[in-house]
Each structure stands twice: as C-alpha cells, then as structure tokens.
CSV table of C-alpha atoms in Angstrom, one decimal:
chain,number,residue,atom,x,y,z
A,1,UNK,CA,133.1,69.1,-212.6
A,2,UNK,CA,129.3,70.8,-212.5
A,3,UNK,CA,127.8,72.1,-209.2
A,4,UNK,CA,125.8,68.8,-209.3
A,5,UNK,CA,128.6,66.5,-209.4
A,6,UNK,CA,131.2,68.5,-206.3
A,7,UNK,CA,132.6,66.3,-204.5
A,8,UNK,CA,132.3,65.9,-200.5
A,9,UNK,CA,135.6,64.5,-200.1
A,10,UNK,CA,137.8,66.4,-197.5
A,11,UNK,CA,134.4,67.5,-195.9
A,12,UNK,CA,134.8,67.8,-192.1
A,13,UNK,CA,131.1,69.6,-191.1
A,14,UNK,CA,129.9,70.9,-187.9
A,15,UNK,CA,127.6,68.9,-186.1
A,16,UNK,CA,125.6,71.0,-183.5
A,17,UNK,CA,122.7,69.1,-183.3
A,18,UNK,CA,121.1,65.8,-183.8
A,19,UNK,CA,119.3,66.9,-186.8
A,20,UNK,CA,122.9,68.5,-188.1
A,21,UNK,CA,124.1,64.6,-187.5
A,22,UNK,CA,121.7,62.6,-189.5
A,23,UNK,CA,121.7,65.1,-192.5
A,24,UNK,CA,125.7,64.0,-192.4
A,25,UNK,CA,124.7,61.0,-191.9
A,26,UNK,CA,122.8,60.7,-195.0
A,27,UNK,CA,125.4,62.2,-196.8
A,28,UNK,CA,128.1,59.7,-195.4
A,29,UNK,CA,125.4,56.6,-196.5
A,30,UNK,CA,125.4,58.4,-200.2
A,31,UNK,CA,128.9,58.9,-200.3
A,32,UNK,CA,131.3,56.4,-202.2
A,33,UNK,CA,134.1,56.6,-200.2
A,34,UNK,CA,135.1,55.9,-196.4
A,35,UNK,CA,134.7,57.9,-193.4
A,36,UNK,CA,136.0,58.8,-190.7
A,37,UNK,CA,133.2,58.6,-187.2
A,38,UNK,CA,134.7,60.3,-184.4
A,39,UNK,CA,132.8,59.4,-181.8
A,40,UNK,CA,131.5,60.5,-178.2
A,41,UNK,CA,134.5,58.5,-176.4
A,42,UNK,CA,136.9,60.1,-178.6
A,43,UNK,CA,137.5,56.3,-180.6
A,44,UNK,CA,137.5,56.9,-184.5
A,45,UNK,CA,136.3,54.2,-186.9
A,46,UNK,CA,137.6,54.3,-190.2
A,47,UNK,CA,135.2,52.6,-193.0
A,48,UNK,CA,132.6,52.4,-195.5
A,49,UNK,CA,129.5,53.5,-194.0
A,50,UNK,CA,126.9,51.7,-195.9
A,51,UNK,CA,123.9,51.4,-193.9
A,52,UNK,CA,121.8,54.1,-192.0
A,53,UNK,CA,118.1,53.0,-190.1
A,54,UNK,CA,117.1,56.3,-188.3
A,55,UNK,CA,113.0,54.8,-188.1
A,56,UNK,CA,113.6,53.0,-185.2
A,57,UNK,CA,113.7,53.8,-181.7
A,58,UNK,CA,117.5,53.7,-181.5
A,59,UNK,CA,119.0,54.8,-184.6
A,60,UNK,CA,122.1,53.4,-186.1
A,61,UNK,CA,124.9,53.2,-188.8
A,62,UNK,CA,126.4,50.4,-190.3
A,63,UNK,CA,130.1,50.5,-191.2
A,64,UNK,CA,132.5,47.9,-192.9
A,65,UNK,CA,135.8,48.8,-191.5
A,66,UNK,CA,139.0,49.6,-193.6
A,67,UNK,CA,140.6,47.0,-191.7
A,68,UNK,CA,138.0,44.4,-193.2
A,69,UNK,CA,136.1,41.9,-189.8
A,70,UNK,CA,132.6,41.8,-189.7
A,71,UNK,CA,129.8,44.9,-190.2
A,72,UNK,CA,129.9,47.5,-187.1
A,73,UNK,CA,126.4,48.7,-185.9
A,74,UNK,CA,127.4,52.2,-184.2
A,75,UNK,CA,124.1,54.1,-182.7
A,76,UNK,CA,123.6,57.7,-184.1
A,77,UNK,CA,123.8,58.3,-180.4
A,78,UNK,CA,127.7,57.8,-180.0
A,79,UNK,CA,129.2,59.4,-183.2
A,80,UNK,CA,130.3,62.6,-182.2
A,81,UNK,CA,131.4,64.1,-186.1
A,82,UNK,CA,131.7,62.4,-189.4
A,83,UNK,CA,135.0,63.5,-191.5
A,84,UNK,CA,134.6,62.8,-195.2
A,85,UNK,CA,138.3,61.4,-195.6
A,86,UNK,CA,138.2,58.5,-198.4
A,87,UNK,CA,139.0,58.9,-202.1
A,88,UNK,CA,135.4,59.5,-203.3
A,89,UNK,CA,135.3,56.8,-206.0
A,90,UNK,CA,131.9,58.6,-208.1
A,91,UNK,CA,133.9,61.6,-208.3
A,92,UNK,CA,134.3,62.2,-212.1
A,93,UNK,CA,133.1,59.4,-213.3
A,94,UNK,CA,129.4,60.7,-213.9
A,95,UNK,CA,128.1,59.3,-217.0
A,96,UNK,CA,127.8,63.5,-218.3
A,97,UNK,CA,131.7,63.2,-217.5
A,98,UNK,CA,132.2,60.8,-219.8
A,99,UNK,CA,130.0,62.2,-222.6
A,100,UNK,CA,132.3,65.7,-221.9
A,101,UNK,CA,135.6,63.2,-222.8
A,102,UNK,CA,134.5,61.6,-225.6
A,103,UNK,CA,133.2,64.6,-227.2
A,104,UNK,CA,136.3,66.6,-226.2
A,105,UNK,CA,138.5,62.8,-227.9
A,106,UNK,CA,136.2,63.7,-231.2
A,107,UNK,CA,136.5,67.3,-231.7
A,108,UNK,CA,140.3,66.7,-230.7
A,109,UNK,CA,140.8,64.0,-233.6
A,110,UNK,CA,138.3,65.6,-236.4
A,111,UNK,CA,140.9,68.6,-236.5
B,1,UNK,CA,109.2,30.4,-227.5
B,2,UNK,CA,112.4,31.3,-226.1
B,3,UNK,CA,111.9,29.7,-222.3
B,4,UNK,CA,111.4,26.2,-221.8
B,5,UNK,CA,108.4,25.1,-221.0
B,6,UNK,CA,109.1,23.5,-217.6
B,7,UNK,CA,110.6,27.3,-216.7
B,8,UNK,CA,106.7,28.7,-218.1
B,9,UNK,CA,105.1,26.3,-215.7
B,10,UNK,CA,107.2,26.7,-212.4
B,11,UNK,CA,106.6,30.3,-213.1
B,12,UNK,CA,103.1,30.2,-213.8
B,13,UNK,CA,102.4,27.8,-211.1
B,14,UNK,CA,104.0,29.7,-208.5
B,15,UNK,CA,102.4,32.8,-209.5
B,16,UNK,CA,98.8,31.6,-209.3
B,17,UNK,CA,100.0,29.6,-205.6
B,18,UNK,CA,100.7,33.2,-204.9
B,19,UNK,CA,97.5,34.4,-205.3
B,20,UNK,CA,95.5,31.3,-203.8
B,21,UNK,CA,97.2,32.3,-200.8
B,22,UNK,CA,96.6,36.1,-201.1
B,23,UNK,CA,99.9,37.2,-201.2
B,24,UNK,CA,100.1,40.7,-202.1
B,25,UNK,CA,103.4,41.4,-202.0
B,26,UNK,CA,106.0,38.3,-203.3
B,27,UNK,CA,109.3,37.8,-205.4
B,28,UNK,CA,109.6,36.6,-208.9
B,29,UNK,CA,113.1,37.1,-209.2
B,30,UNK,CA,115.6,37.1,-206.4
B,31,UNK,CA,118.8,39.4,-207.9
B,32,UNK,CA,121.7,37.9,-206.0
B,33,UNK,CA,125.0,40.0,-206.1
B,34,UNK,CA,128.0,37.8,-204.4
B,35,UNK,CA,130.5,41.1,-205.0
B,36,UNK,CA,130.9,44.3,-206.9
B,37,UNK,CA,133.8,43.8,-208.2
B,38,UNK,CA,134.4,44.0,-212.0
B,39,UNK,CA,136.8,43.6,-215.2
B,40,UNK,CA,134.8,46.7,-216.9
B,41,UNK,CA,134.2,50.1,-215.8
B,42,UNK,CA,130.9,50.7,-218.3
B,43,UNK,CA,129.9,54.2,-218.9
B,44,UNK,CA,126.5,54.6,-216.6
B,45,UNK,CA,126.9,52.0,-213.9
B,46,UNK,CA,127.7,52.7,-210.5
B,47,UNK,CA,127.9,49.3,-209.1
B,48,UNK,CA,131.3,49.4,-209.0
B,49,UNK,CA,132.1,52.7,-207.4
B,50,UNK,CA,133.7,51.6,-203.9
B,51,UNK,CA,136.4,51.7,-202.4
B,52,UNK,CA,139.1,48.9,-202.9
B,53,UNK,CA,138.2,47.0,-199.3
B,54,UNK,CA,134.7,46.7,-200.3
B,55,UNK,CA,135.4,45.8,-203.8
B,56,UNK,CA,138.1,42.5,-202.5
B,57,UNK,CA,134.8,41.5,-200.3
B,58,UNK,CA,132.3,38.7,-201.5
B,59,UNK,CA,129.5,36.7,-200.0
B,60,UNK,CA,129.9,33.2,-199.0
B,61,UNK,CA,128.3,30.7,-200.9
B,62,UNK,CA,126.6,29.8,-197.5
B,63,UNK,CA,125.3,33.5,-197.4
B,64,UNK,CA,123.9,33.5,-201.2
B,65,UNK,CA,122.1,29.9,-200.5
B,66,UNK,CA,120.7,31.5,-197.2
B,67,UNK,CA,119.4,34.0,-199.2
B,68,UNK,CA,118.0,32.4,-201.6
B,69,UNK,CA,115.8,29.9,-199.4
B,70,UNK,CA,114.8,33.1,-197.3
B,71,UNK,CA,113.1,34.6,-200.4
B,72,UNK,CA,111.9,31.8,-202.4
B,73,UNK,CA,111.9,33.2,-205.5
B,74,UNK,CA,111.6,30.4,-208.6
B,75,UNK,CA,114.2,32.5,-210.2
B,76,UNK,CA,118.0,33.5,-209.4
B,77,UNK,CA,119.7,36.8,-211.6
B,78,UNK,CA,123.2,36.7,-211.0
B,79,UNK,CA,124.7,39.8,-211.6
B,80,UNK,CA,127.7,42.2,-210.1
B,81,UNK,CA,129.8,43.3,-210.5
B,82,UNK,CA,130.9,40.3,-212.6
B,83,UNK,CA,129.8,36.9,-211.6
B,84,UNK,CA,132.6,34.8,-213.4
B,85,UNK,CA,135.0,36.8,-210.9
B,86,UNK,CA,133.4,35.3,-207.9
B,87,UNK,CA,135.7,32.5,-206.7
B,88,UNK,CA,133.1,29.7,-206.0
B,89,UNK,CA,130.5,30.5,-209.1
B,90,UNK,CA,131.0,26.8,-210.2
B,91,UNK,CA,129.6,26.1,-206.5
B,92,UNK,CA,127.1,28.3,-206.1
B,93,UNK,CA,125.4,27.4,-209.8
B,94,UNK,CA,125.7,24.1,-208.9
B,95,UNK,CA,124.0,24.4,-205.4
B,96,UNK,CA,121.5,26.7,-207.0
B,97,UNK,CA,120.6,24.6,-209.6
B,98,UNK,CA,120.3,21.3,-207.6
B,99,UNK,CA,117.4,23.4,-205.0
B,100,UNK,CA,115.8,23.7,-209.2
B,101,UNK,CA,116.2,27.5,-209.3
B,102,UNK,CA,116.1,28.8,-212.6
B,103,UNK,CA,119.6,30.7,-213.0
B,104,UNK,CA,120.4,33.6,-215.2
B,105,UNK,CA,123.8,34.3,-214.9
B,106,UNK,CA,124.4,38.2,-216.0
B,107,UNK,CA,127.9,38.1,-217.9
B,108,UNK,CA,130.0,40.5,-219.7
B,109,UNK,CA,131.4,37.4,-221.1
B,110,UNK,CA,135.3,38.2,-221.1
B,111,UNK,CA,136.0,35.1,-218.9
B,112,UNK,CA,132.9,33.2,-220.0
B,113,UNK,CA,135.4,31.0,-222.9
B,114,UNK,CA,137.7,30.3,-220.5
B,115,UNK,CA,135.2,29.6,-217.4
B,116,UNK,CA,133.7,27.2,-219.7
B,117,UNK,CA,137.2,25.3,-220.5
B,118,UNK,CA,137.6,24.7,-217.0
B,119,UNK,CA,134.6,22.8,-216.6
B,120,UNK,CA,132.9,24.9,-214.0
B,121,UNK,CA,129.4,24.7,-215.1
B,122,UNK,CA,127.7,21.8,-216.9
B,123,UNK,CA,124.6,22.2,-219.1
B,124,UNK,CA,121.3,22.4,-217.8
B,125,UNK,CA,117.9,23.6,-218.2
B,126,UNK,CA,117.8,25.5,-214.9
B,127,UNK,CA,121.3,27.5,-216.4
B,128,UNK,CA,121.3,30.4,-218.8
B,129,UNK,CA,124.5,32.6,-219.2
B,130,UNK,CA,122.8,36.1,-219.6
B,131,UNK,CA,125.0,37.9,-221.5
B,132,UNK,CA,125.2,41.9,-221.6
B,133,UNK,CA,124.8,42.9,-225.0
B,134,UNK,CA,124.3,46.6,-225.6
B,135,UNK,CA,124.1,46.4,-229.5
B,136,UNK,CA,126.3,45.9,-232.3
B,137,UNK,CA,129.7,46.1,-232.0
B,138,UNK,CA,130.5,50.1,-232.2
B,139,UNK,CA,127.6,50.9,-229.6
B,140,UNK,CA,128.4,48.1,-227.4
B,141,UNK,CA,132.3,48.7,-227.2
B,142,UNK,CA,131.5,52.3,-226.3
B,143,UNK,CA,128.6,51.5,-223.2
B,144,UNK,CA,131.7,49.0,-221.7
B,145,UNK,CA,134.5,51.7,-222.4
B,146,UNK,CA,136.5,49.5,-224.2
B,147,UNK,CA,136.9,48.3,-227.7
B,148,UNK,CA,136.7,44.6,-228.3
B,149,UNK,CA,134.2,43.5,-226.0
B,150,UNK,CA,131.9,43.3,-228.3
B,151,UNK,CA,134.1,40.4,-230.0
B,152,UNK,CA,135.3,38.7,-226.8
B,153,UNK,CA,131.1,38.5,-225.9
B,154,UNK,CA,130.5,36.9,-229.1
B,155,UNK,CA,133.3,34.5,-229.2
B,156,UNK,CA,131.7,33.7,-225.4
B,157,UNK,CA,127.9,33.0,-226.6
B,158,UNK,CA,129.4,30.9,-229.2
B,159,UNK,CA,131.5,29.0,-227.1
B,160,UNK,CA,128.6,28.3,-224.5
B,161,UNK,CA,125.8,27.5,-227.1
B,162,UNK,CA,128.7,25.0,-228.8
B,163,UNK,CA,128.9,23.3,-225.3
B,164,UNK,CA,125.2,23.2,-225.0
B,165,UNK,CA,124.3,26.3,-222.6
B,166,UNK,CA,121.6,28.2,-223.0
B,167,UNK,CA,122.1,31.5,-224.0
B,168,UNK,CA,120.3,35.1,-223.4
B,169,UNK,CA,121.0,38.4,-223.8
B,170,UNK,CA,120.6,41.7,-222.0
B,171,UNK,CA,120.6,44.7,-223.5
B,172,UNK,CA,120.3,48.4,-221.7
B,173,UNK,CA,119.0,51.1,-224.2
B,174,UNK,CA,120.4,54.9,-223.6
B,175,UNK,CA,119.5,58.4,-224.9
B,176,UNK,CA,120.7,58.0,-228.3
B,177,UNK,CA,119.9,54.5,-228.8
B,178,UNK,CA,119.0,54.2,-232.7
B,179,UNK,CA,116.0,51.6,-232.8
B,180,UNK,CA,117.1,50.7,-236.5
B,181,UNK,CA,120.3,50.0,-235.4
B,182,UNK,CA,118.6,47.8,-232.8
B,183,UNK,CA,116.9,45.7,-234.8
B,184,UNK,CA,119.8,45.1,-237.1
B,185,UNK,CA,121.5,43.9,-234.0
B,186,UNK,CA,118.2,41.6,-233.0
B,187,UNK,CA,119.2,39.8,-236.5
B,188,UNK,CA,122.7,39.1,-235.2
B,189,UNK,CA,121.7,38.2,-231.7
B,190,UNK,CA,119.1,35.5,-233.8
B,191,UNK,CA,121.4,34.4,-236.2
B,192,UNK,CA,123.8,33.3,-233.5
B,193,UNK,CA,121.6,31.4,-231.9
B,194,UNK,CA,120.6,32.7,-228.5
B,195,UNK,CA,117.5,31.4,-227.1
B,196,UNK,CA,116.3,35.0,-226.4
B,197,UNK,CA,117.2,38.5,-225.9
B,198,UNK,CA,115.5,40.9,-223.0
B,199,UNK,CA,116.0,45.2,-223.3
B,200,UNK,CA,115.2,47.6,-220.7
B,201,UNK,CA,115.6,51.1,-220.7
B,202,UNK,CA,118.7,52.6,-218.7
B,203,UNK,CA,117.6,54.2,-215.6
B,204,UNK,CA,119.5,57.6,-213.5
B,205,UNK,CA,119.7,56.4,-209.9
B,206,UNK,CA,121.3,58.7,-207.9
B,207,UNK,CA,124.4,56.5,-207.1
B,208,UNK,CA,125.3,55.9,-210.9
B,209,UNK,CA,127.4,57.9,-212.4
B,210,UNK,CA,124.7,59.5,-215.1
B,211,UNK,CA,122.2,61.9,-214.3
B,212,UNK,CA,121.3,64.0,-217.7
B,213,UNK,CA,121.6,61.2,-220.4
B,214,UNK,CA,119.1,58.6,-219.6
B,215,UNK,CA,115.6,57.7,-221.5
B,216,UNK,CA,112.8,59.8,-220.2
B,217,UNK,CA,109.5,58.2,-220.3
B,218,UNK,CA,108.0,59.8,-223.3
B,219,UNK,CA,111.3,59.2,-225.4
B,220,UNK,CA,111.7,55.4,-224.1
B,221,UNK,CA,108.1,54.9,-225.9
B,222,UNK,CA,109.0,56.3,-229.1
B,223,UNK,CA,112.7,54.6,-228.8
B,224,UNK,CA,110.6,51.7,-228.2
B,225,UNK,CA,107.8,51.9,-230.5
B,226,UNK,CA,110.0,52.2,-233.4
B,227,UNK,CA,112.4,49.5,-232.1
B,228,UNK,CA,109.6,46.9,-232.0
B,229,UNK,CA,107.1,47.9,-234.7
B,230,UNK,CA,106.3,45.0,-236.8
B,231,UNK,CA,108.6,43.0,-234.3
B,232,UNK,CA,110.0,39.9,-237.1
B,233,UNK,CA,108.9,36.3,-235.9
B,234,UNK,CA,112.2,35.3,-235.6
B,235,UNK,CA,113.1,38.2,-232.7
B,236,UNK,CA,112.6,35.7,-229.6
B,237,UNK,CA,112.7,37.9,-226.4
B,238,UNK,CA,113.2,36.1,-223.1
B,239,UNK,CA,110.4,39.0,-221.7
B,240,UNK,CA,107.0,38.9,-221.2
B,241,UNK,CA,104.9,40.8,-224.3
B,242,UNK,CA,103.1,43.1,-222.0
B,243,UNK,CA,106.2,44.3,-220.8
B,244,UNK,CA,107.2,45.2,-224.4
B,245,UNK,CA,103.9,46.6,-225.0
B,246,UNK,CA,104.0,49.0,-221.6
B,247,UNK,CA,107.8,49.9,-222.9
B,248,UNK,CA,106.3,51.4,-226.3
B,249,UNK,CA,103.5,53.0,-224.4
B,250,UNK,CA,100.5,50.8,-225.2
B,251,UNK,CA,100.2,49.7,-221.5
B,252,UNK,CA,100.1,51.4,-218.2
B,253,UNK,CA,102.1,49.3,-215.2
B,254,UNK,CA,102.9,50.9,-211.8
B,255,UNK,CA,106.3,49.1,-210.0
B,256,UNK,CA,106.7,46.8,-208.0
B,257,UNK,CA,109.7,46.9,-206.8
B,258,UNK,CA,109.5,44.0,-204.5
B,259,UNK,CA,109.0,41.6,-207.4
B,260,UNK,CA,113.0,41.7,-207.8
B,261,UNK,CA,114.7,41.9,-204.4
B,262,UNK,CA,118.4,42.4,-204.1
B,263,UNK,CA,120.5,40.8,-201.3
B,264,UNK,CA,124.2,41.7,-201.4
B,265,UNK,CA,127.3,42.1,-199.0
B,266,UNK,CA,125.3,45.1,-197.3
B,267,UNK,CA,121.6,43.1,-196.8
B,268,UNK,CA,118.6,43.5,-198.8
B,269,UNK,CA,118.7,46.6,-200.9
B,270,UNK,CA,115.3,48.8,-199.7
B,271,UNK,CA,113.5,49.6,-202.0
B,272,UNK,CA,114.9,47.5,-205.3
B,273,UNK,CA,117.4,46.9,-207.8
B,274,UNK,CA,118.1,50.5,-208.7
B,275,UNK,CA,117.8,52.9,-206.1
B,276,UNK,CA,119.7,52.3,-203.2
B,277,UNK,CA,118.2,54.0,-199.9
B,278,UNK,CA,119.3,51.3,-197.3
B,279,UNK,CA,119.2,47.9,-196.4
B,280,UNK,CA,117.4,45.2,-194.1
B,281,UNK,CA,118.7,42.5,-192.3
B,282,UNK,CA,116.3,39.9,-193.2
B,283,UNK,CA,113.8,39.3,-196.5
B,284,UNK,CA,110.9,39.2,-193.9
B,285,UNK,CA,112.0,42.7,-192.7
B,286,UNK,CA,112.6,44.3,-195.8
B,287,UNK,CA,108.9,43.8,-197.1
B,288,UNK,CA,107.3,44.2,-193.8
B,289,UNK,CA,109.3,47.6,-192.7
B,290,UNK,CA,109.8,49.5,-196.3
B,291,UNK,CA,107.8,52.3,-196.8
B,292,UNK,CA,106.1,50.7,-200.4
B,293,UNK,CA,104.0,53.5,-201.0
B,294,UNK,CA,106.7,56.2,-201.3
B,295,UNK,CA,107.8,54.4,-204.5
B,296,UNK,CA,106.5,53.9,-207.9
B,297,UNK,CA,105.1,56.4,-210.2
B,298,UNK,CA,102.4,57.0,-208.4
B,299,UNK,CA,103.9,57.7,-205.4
B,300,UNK,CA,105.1,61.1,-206.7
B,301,UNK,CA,109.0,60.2,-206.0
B,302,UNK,CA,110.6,62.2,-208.4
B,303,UNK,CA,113.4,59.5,-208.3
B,304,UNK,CA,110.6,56.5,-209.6
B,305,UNK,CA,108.6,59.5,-211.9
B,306,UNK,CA,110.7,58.2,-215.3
B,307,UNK,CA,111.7,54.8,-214.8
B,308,UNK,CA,110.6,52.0,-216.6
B,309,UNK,CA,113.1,49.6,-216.4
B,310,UNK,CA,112.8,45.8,-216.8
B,311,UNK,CA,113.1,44.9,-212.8
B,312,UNK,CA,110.6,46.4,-211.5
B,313,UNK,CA,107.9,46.5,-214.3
B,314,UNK,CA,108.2,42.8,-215.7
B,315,UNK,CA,107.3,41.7,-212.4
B,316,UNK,CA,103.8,43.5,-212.7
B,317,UNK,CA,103.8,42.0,-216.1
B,318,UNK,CA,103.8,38.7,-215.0
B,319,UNK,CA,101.7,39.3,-212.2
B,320,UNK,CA,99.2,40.9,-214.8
B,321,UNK,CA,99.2,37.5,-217.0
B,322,UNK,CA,97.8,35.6,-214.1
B,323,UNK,CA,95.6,38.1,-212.2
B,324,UNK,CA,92.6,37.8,-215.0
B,325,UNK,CA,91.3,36.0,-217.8
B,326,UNK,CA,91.7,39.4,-220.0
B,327,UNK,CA,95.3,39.1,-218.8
B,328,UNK,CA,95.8,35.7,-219.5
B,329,UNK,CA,94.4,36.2,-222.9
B,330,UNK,CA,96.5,39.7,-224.3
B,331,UNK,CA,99.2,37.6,-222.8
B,332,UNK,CA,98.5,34.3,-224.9
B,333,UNK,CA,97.7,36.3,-227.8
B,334,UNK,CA,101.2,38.5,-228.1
B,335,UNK,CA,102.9,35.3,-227.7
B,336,UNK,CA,101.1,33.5,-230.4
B,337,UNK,CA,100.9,36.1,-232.4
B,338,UNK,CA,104.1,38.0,-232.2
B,339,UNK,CA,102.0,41.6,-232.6
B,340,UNK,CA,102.8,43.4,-229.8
C-alpha cells in the first residue's frame, strides 16, 4: 500500500483542542468505515459518521448507528475523542491497487 | 435523433421557463440514489465502499418521491449502487413516471432479463434502461472486474428493446481508453439497436478508489478528438453536441454542479455527483448554503481543476442552447449536421 493510500483504521488520536477535534472530524466524515465517538458523558456511539456541518453556529456530526434507527445529530461540542475502529472498506481497493494486481496476474501468466 | 421529441420539448420548455423567471441556479437532472448497494465491485468506483449496515439500508419510495417534487427536475437518473437491487424499483418507476418525469434508469444489466420477466416495468416513453457499457467486451469485462458482463448486458438490451423499452447506454472512458476501439464499439451499440449512447470522461474524486489513472484534461481532448472525428451519421448519442464539442476541446464550459443534484440515504450531496464534501437536509438548503464559488475550474479547486465529466458540464450545455440565439443555432446545426 503507498503513503497515499495508509489506512486510518485502528487510529485513536489525541484531541487537545477544538481545532485538534474537527481536523478528526474531517477525517472521520472521509473515512469509509465506522467510528467510535466517545463522548463528554463518557456514552460511546458506534456508527458511520457521514455527515459533518461545522459553518453554523453550533456545529454538528451526523452518524448512522451500527445498530441501524434513524440518523444521530451529535454537536462537535459533546464528542470527547473519535477512535477509528471499523474495517476501512477503501483500504486496498484504490483503482492504482488494482492496476498493481492485474499487472502482477499478467507478468505472473506471460512466464 | 435519439430522444423523443416530447422529452426535447419538456426540456426545452422548462429550460427557457427557467430563465423567464431568472433563475440562476436550477436542476436539469435530479440523480436519485435509493441505496449503494451492488452486484459488481467495478475497478474506479467508490460508491460502494461502506460498511455492511449502510450498504442493507435504502430510501423509501416515499423519501425518493419527496425528493423528487422538492427539486423539480424534468429528469430522474437512477443510479447506485444498482437500481434493479432496490426492492420497490417497479414502484418507484411507476410513481415516477405517472408525475411525467423522464426516467433513466442506470443498469449494469445482470438482473435487467429477469426484472423484465417479472413484469415490473411496462414500456413507456418517460422510461429508458440506461445501461453501463464501458466498451466492447474485453474492456468492459475488465472496468466491472468480471468476465461475462459484457454478455449478460447485451443479452439485457436485447431483451428490453424486444419488450419495447427504450434503450441507452453509458459509457465511462479511462486512461488507456483506445478511441478506435471506441468507435468499433459505437457500431455494435448501433447495430443493436439502442436509441442512443452518452460517454463521459472518468473522474478521481477523493472517495473512489483511483487517484493516478484517470483522464487529465489535455488527454480527455485528444481521447476525444480522435474518438469523435468524422463522427458516422448513424452514431446517435443521447448528449447534447456541445458537450461533445467541449469534451474534444473545441468549447470552453465551466461546471455547474447544481444542474445535477444528488439526494441519497445521507441528504443532498454538496457540491454534486462526484465529490462528496457533505450533505444538506433540504434541496432549498443545499443551493442556498453551498459555497458555489469554491467549485468549478475556475474556482482554483485543485479537486474540480481536471474534470470534465458529463454531470456537471452537460448541464451548462444545455443551458448554453437556450441562453442565445448563437447558442441555439451551433446547437441546431451539430444536430442537423452531425459535424461536431
């Protein structure tokens, strides 16, 4: 796998700061896995985070929990960490991936 | 002419009630994604990269119809994911096609043969089955990741245009494409019989799996160029001609990537089809609170600098046709013609 296509699964960063929390944030929305948000009260939700709206006056995440029920809005405000704990489905799976097995198949059956 | 003429005049009408009302900003084509889900794991798409919860989700048919009066678009794209997975596609076509929305159903076509034997669909002139056609056999088998595809989409179109469906096909073009190639494949999409064909250039967004093997600009226009050159009267593309003309360079369009907006399980995808950078609750919200002017080529986002692809350019195409006379005209004159 190239530098470009590392995988953040198994990440569990520090968050000192709110600027520290929506850069994860981000992250979290471009990942293709779940989450884990550990939040202020110590609850934990488990899910697919796939929305993020920090332009507003009270900024928020949108999860769809593993557990499946309706979309959870969850205010930057109360997450606490973000743990990058699903299988991250993009991982490998890169189009230049593919192009690296196929030429790999080709070379391997032109011997 | 592959549309129907009572498709060219809701369109055209539409269009120009657009403008009488100064409407700046307003959708052509509303792409409608009921789930993600898919049969195929195609080299280069990253629709389906989710985990398994999301991927067992699906919109309501209730949701998809809300959607669709929200944005009152003339058109309805269909894509996935694939649509012929969706458990109440015979319902919402149905319900789609009864409000006189013009649907293109985007197919890989595996299930299309047996869909059709079940009697979920009936003919109509507001129904196309848009089927994904990446070329000729070898180089379409390859872009799905699996051999005999090609066959089972063939055996599909048949079986639709037999049953009296229109037909389309859609074809993505990667680095490597080989326009001669292409226009062998035109031929075969022709002699089958499929009212018309539309091509776009692939495009890198940052949440497919390709970053490195997509068409840059400059190499789309040659790709292109070549592809279409002396274009044979009997090629019918379901596109407008000054798209094809701005694919091989001859034209200059900017985005607008509100001309196709995407509603899925998450909302309305900000700021189009492709890239993915989060999602309003409402069609009112999403083109009153996106930031337009960070997109499009001349926005300087590296992410928009090389993309040319078919939903967010045709748009301006179309808008281009009924913005002048000159418009009009070039427009009139490719299709007359066939010189692009």
């Amino acid at each position: 796998m190239s530098d470009e296509e590392k995988s953040l699964e198994g990440w569990a960063p520090e968050i000192p700061d709110a600027a520290a929390l929506a850069d994860v944030v981000d992250h979290a929305f471009d990942y293709r896995g779940d989450v884990t948000l550990v939040l202020a009260d110590g609850g934990q939700v488990d899910g697919y985070l796939f929305n993020r709206n920090r332009d507003v006056a009270e900024p928020y995440v949108q999860v769809f929990g593993r557990d499946g029920g309706d979309p959870m809005t969850i205010p930057y405000a109360r997450i606490r960490s973000v743990r990058f704990t699903g299988r991250d489905t993009a991982a490998g799976n890169s189009y230049a991936a593919w192009l690296r097995l196929r030429q790999a198949a080709k070379a391997g059956t032109s011997r | 002419m592959s549309v129907p003429l009572s498709q060219m005049w809701t369109v055209a009408t539409y269009v120009l009630g657009q403008k009488l009302r100064g409407r700046k900003r307003y959708p052509l084509v509303l792409m409608l994604e009921p789930l993600f889900r898919c049969n195929l794991a195609c080299a280069g798409c990253g629709k389906i990269q989710y985990p398994p919860h999301i991927l067992k989700k699906h919109l309501t048919v209730e949701q998809c119809l809300a959607a669709v009066e929200e944005c009152g678009a003339p058109m309805v794209s269909i894509p996935g994911g694939e649509p012929l997975m969706y458990p109440d596609i015979g319902r919402l076509v149905h319900e789609l096609t009864a409000r006189r929305k013009y649907v293109y159903l985007c197919t890989n076509a595996i299930l299309l043969k047996s869909k059709l034997a079940e009697g979920l669909f009936e003919p109509s002139k507001y129904l196309s089955f848009s089927v994904h056609m990446d070329g000729l056999r070898e180089e379409h088998d390859e872009a799905v990741c699996r051999e005999g595809v090609y066959e089972d989409a063939i055996e599909g179109i048949r079986e639709a245009l037999r049953r009296g469906f229109r037909v389309t096909t859609n074809t993505t073009l990667f680095d490597g494409a080989d326009p001669h190639r292409m226009r062998q494949f035109f031929d075969t999409m022709m002699d089958l019989g499929v009212e018309g064909m539309m091509i776009s250039p692939g495009y890198s967004y940052s949440k497919a799996p390709d970053q490195e093997h997509f068409l840059r600009r400059q190499r789309a226009h040659e790709l292109f160029s070549t592809m279409l050159e002396r274009p044979k009267r009997r090629w019918r593309f379901n596109q407008s001609p000054l798209f094809l003309q701005f694919l091989m360079g001859r034209r200059d369009f900017e985005c607008t990537p509100w001309g196709n907006p995407t509603y899925n399980m998450f909302g309305w995808q900000r700021p189009c089809y492709l890239l993915q950078e989060g999602y309003a609750a409402t069609f009112k919200e999403l083109l009153e609170t996106t930031q337009w002017d960070r997109y499009g080529r001349r926005s300087g986002n590296e992410k928009c600098r090389d993309c040319m692809v078919h939903c967010g350019h045709e748009p301006t195409a179309v808008d281009t046709t009924f913005a002048s006379w000159r418009g009009f005209r070039d427009t009139v004159v490719a299709t007359v013609t066939g010189r692009l």
